[in-house]
mmCIF file of C-alpha atoms in Angstrom:
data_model
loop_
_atom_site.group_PDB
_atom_site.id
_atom_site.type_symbol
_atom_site.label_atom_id
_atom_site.label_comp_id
_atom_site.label_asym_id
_atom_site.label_seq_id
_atom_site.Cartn_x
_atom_site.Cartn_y
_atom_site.Cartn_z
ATOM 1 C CA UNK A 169 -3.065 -24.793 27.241
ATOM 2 C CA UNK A 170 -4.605 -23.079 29.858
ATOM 3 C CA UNK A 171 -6.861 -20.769 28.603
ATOM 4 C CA UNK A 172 -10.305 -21.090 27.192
ATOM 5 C CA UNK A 173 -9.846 -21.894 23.060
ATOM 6 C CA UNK A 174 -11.335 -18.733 21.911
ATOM 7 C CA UNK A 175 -9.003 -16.891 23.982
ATOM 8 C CA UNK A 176 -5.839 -18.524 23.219
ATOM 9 C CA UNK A 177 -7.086 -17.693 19.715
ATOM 10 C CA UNK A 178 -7.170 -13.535 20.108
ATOM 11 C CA UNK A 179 -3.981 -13.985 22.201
ATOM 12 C CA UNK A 180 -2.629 -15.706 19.173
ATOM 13 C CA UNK A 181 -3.704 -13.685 16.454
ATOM 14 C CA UNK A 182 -2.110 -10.295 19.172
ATOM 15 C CA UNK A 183 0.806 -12.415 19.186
ATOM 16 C CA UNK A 184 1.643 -12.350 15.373
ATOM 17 C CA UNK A 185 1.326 -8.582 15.480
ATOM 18 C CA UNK A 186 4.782 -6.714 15.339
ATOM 19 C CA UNK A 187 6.402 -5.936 18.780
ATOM 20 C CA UNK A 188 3.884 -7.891 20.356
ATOM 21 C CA UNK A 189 4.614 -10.679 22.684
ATOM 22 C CA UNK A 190 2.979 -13.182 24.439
ATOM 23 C CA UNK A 191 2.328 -11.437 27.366
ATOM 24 C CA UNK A 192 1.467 -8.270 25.605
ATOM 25 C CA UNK A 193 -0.988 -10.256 23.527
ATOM 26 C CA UNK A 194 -2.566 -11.711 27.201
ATOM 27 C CA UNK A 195 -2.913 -8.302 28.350
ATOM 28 C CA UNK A 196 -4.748 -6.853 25.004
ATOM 29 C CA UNK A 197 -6.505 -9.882 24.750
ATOM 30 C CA UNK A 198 -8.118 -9.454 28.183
ATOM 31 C CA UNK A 199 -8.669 -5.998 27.812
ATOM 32 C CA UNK A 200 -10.832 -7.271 24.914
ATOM 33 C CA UNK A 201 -13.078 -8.937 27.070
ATOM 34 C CA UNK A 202 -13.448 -6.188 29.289
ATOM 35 C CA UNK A 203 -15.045 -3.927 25.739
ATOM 36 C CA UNK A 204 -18.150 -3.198 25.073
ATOM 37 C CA UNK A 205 -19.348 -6.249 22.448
ATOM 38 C CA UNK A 206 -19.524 -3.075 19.929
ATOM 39 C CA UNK A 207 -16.582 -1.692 20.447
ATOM 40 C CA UNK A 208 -15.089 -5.331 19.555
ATOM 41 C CA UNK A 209 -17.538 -5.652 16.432
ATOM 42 C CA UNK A 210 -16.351 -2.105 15.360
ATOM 43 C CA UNK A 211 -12.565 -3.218 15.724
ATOM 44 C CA UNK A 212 -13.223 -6.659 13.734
ATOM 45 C CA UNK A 213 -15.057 -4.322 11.155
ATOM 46 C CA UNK A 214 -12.035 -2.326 11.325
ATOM 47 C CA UNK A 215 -9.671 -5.063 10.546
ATOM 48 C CA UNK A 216 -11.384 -6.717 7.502
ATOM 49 C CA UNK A 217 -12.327 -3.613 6.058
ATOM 50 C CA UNK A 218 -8.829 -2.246 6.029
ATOM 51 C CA UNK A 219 -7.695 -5.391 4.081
ATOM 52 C CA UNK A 220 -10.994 -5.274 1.732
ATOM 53 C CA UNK A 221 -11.412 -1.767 1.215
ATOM 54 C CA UNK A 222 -8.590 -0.244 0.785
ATOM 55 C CA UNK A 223 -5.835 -0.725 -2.418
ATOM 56 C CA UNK A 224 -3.321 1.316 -4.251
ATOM 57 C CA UNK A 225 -3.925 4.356 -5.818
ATOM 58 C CA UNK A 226 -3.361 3.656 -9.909
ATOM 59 C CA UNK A 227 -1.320 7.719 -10.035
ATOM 60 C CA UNK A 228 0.821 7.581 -7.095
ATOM 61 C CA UNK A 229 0.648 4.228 -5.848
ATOM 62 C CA UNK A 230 -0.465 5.488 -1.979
ATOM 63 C CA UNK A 231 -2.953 2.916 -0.173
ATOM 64 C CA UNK A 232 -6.482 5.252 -0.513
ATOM 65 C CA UNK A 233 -10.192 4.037 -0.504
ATOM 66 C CA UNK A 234 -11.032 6.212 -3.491
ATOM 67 C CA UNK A 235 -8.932 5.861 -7.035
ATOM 68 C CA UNK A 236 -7.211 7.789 -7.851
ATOM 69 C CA UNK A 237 -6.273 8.854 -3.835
ATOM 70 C CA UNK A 238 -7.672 12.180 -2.829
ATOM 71 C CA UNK A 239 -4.339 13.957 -2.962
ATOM 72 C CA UNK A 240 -4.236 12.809 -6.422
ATOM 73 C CA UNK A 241 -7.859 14.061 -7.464
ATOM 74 C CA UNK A 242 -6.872 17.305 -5.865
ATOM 75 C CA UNK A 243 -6.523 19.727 -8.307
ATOM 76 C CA UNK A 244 -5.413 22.960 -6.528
ATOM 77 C CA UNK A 245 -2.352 20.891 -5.942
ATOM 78 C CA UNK A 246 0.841 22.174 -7.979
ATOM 79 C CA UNK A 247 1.499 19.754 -10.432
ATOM 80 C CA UNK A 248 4.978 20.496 -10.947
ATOM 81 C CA UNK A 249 6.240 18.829 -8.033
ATOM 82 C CA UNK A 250 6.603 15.121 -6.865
ATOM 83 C CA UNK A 251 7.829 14.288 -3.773
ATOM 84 C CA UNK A 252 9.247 10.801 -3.743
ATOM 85 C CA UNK A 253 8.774 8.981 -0.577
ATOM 86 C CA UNK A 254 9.631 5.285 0.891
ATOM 87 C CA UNK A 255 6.160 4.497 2.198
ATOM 88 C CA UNK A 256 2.623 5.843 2.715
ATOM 89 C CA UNK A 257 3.461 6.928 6.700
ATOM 90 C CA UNK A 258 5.817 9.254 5.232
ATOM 91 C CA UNK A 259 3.254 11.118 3.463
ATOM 92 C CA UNK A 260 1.160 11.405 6.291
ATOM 93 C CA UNK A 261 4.131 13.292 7.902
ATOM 94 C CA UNK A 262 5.105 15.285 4.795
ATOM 95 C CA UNK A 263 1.421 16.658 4.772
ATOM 96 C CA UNK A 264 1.405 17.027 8.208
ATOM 97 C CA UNK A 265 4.043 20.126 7.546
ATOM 98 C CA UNK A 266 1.439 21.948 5.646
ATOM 99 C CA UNK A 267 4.619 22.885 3.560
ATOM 100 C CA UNK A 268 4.276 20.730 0.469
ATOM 101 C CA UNK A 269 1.828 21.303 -2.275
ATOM 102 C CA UNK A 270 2.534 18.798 -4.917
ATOM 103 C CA UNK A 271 1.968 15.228 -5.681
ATOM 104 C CA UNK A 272 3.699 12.535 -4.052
ATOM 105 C CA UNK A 273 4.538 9.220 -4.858
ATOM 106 C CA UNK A 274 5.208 5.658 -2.720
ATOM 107 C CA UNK A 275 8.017 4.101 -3.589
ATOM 108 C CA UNK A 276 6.598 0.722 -1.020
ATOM 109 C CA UNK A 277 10.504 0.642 0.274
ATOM 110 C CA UNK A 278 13.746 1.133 -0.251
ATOM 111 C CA UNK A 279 16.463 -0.467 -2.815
ATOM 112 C CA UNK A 280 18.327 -2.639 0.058
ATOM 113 C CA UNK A 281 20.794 -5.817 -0.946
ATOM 114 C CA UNK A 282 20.436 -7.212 2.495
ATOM 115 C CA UNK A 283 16.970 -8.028 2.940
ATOM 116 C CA UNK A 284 16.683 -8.551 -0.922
ATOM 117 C CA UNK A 285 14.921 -5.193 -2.069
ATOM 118 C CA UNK A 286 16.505 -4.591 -5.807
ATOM 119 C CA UNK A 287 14.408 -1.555 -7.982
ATOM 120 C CA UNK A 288 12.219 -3.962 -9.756
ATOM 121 C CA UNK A 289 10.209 -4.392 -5.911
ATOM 122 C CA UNK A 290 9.994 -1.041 -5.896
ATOM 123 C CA UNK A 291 7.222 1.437 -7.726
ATOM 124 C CA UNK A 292 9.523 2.972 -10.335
ATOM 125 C CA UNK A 293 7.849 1.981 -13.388
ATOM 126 C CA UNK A 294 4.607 3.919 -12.466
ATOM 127 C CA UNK A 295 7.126 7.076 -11.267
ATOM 128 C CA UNK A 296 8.839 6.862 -14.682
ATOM 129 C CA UNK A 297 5.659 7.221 -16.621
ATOM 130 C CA UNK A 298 4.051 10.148 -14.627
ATOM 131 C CA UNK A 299 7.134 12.066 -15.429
ATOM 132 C CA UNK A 300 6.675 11.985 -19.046
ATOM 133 C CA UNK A 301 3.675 14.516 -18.020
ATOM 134 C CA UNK A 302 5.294 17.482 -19.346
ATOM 135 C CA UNK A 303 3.919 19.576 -15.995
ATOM 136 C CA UNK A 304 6.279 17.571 -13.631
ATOM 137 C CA UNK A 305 9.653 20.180 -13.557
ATOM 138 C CA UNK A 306 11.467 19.047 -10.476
ATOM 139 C CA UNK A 307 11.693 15.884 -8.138
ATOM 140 C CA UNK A 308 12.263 15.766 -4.547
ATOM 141 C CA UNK A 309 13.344 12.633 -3.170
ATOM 142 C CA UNK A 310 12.478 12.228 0.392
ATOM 143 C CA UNK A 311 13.351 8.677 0.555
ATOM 144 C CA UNK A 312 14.856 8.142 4.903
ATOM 145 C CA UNK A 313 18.342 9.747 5.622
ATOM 146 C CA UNK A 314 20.005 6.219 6.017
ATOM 147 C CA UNK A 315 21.844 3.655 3.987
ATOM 148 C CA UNK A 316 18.421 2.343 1.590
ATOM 149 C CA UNK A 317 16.985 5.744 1.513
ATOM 150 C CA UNK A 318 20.463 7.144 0.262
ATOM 151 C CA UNK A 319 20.891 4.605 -2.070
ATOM 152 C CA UNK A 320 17.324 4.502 -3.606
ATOM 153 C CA UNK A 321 18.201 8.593 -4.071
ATOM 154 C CA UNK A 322 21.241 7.889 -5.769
ATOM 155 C CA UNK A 323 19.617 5.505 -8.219
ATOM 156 C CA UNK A 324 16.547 7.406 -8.946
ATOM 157 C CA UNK A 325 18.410 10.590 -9.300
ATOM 158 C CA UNK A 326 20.837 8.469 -12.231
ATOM 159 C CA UNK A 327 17.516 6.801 -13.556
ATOM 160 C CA UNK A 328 15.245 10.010 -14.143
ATOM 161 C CA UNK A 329 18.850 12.098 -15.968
ATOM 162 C CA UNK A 330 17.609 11.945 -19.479
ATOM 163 C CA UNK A 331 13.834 13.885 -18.397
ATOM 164 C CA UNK A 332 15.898 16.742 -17.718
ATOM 165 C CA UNK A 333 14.054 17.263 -14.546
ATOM 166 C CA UNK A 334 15.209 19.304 -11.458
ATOM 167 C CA UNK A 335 15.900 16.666 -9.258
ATOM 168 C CA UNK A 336 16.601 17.534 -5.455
ATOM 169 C CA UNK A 337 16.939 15.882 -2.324
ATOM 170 C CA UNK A 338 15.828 16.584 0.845
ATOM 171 C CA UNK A 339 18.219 18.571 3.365
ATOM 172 C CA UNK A 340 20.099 16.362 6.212
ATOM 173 C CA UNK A 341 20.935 18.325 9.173
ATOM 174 C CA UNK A 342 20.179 18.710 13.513
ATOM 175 C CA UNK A 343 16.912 17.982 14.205
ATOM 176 C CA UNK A 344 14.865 20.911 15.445
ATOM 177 C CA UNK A 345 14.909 21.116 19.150
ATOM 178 C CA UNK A 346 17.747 18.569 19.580
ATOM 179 C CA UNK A 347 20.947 19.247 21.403
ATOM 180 C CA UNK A 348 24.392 19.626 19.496
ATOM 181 C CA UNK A 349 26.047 17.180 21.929
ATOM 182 C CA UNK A 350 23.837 14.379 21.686
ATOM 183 C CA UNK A 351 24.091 14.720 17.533
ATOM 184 C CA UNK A 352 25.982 11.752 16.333
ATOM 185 C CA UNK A 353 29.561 12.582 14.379
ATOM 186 C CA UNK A 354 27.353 12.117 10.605
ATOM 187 C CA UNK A 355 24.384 14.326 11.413
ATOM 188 C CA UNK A 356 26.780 16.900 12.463
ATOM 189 C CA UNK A 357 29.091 16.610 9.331
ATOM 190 C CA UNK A 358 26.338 16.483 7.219
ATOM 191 C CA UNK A 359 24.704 19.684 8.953
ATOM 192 C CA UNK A 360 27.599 21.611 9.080
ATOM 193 C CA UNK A 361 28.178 20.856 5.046
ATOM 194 C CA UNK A 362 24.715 22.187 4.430
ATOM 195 C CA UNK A 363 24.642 25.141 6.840
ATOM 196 C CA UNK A 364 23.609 28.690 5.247
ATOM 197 C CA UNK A 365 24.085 32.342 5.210
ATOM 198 C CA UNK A 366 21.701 34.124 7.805
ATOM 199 C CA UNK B 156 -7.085 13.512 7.939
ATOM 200 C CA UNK B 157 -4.402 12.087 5.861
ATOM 201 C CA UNK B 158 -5.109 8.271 6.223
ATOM 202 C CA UNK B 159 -8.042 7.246 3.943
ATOM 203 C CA UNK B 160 -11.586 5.931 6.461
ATOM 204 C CA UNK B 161 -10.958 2.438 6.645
ATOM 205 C CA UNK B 162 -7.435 2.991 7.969
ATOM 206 C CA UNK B 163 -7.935 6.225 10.146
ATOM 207 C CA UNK B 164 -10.840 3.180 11.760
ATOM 208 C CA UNK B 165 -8.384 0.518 12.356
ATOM 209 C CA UNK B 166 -5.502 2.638 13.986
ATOM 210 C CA UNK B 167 -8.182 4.426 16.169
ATOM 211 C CA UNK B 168 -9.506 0.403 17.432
ATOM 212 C CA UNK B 169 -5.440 -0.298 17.616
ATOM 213 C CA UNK B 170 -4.851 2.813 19.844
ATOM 214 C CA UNK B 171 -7.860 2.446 21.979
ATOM 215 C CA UNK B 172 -6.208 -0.833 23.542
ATOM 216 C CA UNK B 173 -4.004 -0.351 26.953
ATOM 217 C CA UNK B 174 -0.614 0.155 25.943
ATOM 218 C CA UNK B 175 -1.224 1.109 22.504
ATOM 219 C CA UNK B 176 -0.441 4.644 21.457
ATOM 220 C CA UNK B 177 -0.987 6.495 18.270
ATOM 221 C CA UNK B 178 2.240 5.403 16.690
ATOM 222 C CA UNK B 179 2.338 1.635 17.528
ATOM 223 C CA UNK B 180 -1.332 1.810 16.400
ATOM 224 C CA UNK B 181 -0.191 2.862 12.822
ATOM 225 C CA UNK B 182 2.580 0.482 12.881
ATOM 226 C CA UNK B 183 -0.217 -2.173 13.760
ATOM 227 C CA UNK B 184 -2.376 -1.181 10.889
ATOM 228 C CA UNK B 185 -0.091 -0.837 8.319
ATOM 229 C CA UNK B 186 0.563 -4.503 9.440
ATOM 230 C CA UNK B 187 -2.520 -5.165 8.914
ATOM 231 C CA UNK B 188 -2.657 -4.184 5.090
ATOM 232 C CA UNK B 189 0.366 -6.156 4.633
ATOM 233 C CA UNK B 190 -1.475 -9.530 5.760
ATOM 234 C CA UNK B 191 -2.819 -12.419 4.067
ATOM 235 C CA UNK B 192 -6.875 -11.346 3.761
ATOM 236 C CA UNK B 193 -7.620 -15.036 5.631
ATOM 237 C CA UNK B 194 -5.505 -14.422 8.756
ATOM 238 C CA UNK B 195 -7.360 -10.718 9.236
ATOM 239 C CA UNK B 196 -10.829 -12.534 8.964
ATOM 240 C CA UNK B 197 -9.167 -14.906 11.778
ATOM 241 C CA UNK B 198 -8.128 -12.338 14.071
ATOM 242 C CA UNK B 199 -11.636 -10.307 13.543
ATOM 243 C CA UNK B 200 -12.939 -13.637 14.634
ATOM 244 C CA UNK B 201 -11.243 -14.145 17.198
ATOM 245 C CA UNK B 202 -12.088 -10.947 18.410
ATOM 246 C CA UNK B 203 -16.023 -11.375 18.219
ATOM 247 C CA UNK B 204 -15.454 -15.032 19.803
ATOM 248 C CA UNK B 205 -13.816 -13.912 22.851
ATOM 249 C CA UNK B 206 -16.622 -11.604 23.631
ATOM 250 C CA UNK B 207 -19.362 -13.783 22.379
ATOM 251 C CA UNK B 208 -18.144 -17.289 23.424
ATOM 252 C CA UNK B 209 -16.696 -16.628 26.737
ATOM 253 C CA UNK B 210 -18.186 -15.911 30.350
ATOM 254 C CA UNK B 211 -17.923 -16.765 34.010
ATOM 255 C CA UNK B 212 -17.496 -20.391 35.364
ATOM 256 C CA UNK B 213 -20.616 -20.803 37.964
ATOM 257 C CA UNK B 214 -18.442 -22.313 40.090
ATOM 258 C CA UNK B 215 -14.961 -20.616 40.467
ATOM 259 C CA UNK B 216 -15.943 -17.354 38.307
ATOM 260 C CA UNK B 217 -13.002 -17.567 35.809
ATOM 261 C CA UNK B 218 -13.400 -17.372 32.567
ATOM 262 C CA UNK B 219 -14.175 -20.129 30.547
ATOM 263 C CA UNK B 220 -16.464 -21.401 26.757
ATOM 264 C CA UNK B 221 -17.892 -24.552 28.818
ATOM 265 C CA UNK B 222 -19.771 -24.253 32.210
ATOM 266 C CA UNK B 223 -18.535 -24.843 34.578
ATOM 267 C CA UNK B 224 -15.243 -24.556 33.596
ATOM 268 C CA UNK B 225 -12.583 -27.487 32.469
ATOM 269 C CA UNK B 226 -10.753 -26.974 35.917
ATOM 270 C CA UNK B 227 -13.890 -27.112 38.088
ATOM 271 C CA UNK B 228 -15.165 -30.037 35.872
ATOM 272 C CA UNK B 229 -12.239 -32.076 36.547
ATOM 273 C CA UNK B 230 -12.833 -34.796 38.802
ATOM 274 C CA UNK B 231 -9.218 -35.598 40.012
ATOM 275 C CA UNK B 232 -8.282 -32.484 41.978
ATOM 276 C CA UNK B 233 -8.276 -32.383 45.368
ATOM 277 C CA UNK B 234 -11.588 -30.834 46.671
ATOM 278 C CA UNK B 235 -10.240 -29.939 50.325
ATOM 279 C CA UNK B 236 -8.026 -26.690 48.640
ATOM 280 C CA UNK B 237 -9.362 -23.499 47.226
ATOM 281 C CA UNK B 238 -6.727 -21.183 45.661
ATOM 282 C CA UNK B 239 -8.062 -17.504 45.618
ATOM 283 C CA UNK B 240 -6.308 -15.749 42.898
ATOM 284 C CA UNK B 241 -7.349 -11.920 41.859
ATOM 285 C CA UNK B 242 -7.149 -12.678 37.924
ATOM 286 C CA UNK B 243 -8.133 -15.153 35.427
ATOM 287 C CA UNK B 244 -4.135 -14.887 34.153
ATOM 288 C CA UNK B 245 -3.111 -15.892 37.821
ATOM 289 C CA UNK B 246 -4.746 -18.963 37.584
ATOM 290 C CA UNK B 247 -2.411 -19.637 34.239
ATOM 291 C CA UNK B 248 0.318 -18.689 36.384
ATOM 292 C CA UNK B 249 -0.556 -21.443 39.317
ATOM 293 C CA UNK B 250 -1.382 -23.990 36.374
ATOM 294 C CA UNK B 251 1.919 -23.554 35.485
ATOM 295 C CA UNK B 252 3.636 -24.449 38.135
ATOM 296 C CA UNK B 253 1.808 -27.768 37.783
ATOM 297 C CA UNK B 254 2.650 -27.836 42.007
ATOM 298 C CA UNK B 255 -0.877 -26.727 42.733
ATOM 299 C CA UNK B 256 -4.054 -29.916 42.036
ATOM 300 C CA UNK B 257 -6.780 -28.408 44.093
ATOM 301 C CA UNK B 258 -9.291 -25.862 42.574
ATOM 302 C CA UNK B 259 -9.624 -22.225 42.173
ATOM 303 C CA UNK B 260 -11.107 -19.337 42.811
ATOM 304 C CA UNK B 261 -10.915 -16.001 40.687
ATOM 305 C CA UNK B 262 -12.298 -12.531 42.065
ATOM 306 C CA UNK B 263 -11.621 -10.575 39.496
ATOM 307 C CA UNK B 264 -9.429 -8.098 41.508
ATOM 308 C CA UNK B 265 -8.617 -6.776 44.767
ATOM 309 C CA UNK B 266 -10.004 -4.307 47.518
ATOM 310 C CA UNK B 267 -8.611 -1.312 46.318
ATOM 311 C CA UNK B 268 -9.906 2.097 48.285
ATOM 312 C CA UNK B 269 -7.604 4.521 45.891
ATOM 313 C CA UNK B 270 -9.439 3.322 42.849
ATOM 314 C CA UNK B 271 -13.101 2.721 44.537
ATOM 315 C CA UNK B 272 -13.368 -0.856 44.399
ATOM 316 C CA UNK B 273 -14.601 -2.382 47.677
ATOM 317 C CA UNK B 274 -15.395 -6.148 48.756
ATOM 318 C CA UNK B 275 -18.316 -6.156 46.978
ATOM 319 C CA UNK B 276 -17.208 -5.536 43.352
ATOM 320 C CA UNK B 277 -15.254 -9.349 44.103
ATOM 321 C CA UNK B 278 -16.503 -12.267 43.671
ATOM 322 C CA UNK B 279 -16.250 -13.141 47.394
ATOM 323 C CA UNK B 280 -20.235 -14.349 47.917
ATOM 324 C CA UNK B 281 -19.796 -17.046 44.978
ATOM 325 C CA UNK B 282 -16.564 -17.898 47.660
ATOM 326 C CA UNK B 283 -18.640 -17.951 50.808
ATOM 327 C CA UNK B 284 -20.808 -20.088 49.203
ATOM 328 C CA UNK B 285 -18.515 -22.536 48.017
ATOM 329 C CA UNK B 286 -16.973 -22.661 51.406
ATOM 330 C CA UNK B 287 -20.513 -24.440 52.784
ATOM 331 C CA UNK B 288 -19.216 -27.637 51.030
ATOM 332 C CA UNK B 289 -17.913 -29.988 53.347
ATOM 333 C CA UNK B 290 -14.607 -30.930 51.227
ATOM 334 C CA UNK B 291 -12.991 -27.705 51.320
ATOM 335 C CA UNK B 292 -10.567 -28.094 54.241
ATOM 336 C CA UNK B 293 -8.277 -25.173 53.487
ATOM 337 C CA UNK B 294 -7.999 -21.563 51.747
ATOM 338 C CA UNK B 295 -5.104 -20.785 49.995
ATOM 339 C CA UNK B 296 -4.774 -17.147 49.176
ATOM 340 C CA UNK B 297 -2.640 -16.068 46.348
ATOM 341 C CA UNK B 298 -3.641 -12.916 45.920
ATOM 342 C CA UNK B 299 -0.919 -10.161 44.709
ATOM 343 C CA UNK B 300 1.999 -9.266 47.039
ATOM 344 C CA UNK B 301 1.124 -5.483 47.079
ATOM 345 C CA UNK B 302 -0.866 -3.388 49.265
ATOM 346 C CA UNK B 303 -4.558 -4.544 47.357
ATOM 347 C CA UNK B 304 -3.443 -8.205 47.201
ATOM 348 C CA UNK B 305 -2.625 -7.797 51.197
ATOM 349 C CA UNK B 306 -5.812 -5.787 51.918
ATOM 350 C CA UNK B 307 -8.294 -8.348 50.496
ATOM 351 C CA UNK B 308 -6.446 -11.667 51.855
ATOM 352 C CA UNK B 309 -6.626 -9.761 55.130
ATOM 353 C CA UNK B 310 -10.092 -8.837 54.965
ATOM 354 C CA UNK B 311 -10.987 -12.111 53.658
ATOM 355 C CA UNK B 312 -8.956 -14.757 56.067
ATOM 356 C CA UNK B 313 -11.105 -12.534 58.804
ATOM 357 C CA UNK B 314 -14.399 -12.932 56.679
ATOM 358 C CA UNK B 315 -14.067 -16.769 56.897
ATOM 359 C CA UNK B 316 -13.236 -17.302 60.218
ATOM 360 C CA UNK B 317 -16.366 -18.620 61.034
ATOM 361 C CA UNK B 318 -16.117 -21.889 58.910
ATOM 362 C CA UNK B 319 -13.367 -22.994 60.755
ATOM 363 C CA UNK B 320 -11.007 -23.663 57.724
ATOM 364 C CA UNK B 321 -7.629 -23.791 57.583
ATOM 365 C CA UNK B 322 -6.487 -20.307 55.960
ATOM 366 C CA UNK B 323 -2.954 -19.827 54.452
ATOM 367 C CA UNK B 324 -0.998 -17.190 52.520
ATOM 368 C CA UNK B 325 1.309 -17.451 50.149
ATOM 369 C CA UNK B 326 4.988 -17.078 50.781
ATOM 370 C CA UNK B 327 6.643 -13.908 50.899
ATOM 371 C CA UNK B 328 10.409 -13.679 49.944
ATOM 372 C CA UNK B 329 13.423 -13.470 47.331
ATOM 373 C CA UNK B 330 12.170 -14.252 43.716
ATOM 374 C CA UNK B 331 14.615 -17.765 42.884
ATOM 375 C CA UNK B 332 17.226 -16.772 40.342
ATOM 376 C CA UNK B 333 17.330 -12.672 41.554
ATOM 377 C CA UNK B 334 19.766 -11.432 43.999
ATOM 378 C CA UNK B 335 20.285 -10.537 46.881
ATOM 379 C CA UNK B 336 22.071 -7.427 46.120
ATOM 380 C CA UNK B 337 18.945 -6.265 44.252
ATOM 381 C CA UNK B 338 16.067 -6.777 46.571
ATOM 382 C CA UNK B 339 14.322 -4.189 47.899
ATOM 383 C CA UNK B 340 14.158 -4.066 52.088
ATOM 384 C CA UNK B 341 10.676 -5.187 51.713
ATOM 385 C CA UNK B 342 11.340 -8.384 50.264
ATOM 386 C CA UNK B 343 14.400 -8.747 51.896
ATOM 387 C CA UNK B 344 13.033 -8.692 55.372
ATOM 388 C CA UNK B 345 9.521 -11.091 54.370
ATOM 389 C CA UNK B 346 12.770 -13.195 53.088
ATOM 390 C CA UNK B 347 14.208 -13.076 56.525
ATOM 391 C CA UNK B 348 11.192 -13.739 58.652
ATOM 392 C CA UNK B 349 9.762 -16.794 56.623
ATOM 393 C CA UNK B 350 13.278 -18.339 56.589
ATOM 394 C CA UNK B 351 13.202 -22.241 57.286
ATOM 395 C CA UNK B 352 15.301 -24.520 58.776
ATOM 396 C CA UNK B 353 17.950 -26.489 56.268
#
């Protein structure tokens, strides 16, 4: 070990970061010592408040400071929607759109056989009793276009029959501002079988 | 604002680090959430510690917890050689190589006109004065093989001309295990003119 203890330390804790490496972690790690002594007090702040302060929401099972979540105190929001989603990044993207209105709520992953994922890991039991609120009509399932998100669609769609909900899924199609040719053979099908009358 | 405070925090510390852009910063923090509450209060340690624990070695300016540093403490290296390297994470390089027994000496970077740093943001007077000691029989410099890394072993094999030392560069050539084929003329001709006889 060449480096000074505390910072093989940093470089190690870097290191155990996703998609960081060990040189990566030398590089942040240095930059470190180049901060303002603030700045780094701000950042460890940061990290142990993230992990103290912040928890599920109790409605819709998002990660929120407040409880219930803000979305979920917000009553101007049209309760007669839920938008199902795999994970709380995806709601920061739905409500980036400025399209959606309702409530959401976190699924924390996808139903996948391969890494072990059944339902029971999966927030369903808090979904199933928020749709016995009689204001919830329809469902949109925005679990990911791929394998997990399909099948977590599929399975949710079967579970939530007997509500007699409106249950809908979101559309799969070209992305906006891509290029037909670089559109792989299943995007294209799968656009082409939901295209629309101008 | 869609992330609740303590989050929005941690992926604004995440993305202020080199490298680091808003995405991997969420990825980062979301990480974060997902660890054990011990191993957060390590790595906000860790990050205090660097900048509270570490400075400057008196002696060969790298950075180091104990003063002067384990390197310069260490009675078994050969006293006649001074490496000058431009970064602390050079000197972990040379260590490496387990070739080099003499001691070091960091500037913390290189004469560099484009981005305004001259000979006297280095650490070059701690060097003069170093060079006063009797021992030191030779300069090695190992600064980088690029334009900055040239400049300042130029300007510095011409600053200590007048202690009589033995001054010497590193070599210039192909990097062992690339190829030929993929060398740039550069490199190619530095391999050329420092070739040795077999």
């Amino acid at each position: 070990m060449y480096y000074p203890e505390p910072l093989a330390r940093l470089i190690d804790s870097f290191s155990r970061l996703p998609g960081i490496g060990p040189k990566t972690a030398g590089r942040l790690a240095f930059h470190v010592l180049r901060m303002k002594e603030e700045d780094v007090i701000d950042f460890a702040k940061a990290l142990v408040n993230v992990k103290r302060n912040l928890h599920y929401c109790s409605v819709c099972c998002n990660i929120t400071d407040t409880d219930p979540c803000r979305i979920c105190q917000d009553k101007t929001r049209d309760g007669s929607v839920i938008c199902v989603i795999q994970e709380p990044k995806d709601l920061v993207a739905m409500e980036r759109t400025k399209e959606f209105n309702g409530y959401y709520h976190v699924l924390h992953g996808a139903i996948s056989p391969m890494e072990g994922i059944g339902p029971d890991e999966l927030r369903i039991p808090d979904l199933l009793r928020r749709l016995s609120d009689e204001k919830v009509q329809e469902l949109i399932l925005a679990t990911n276009p791929n394998i997990e998100g399909e099948a977590t669609a599929m399975y949710l769609s079967r579970l939530v029959r007997p509500f007699g909900l409106k249950v809908t899924r979101i559309a799969h199609g070209l992305p906006v501002g891509g290029d037909l040719e670089y559109a792989d053979e299943v995007t294209l099908t799968k656009a082409l079988e939901g295209r629309r009358e101008l």
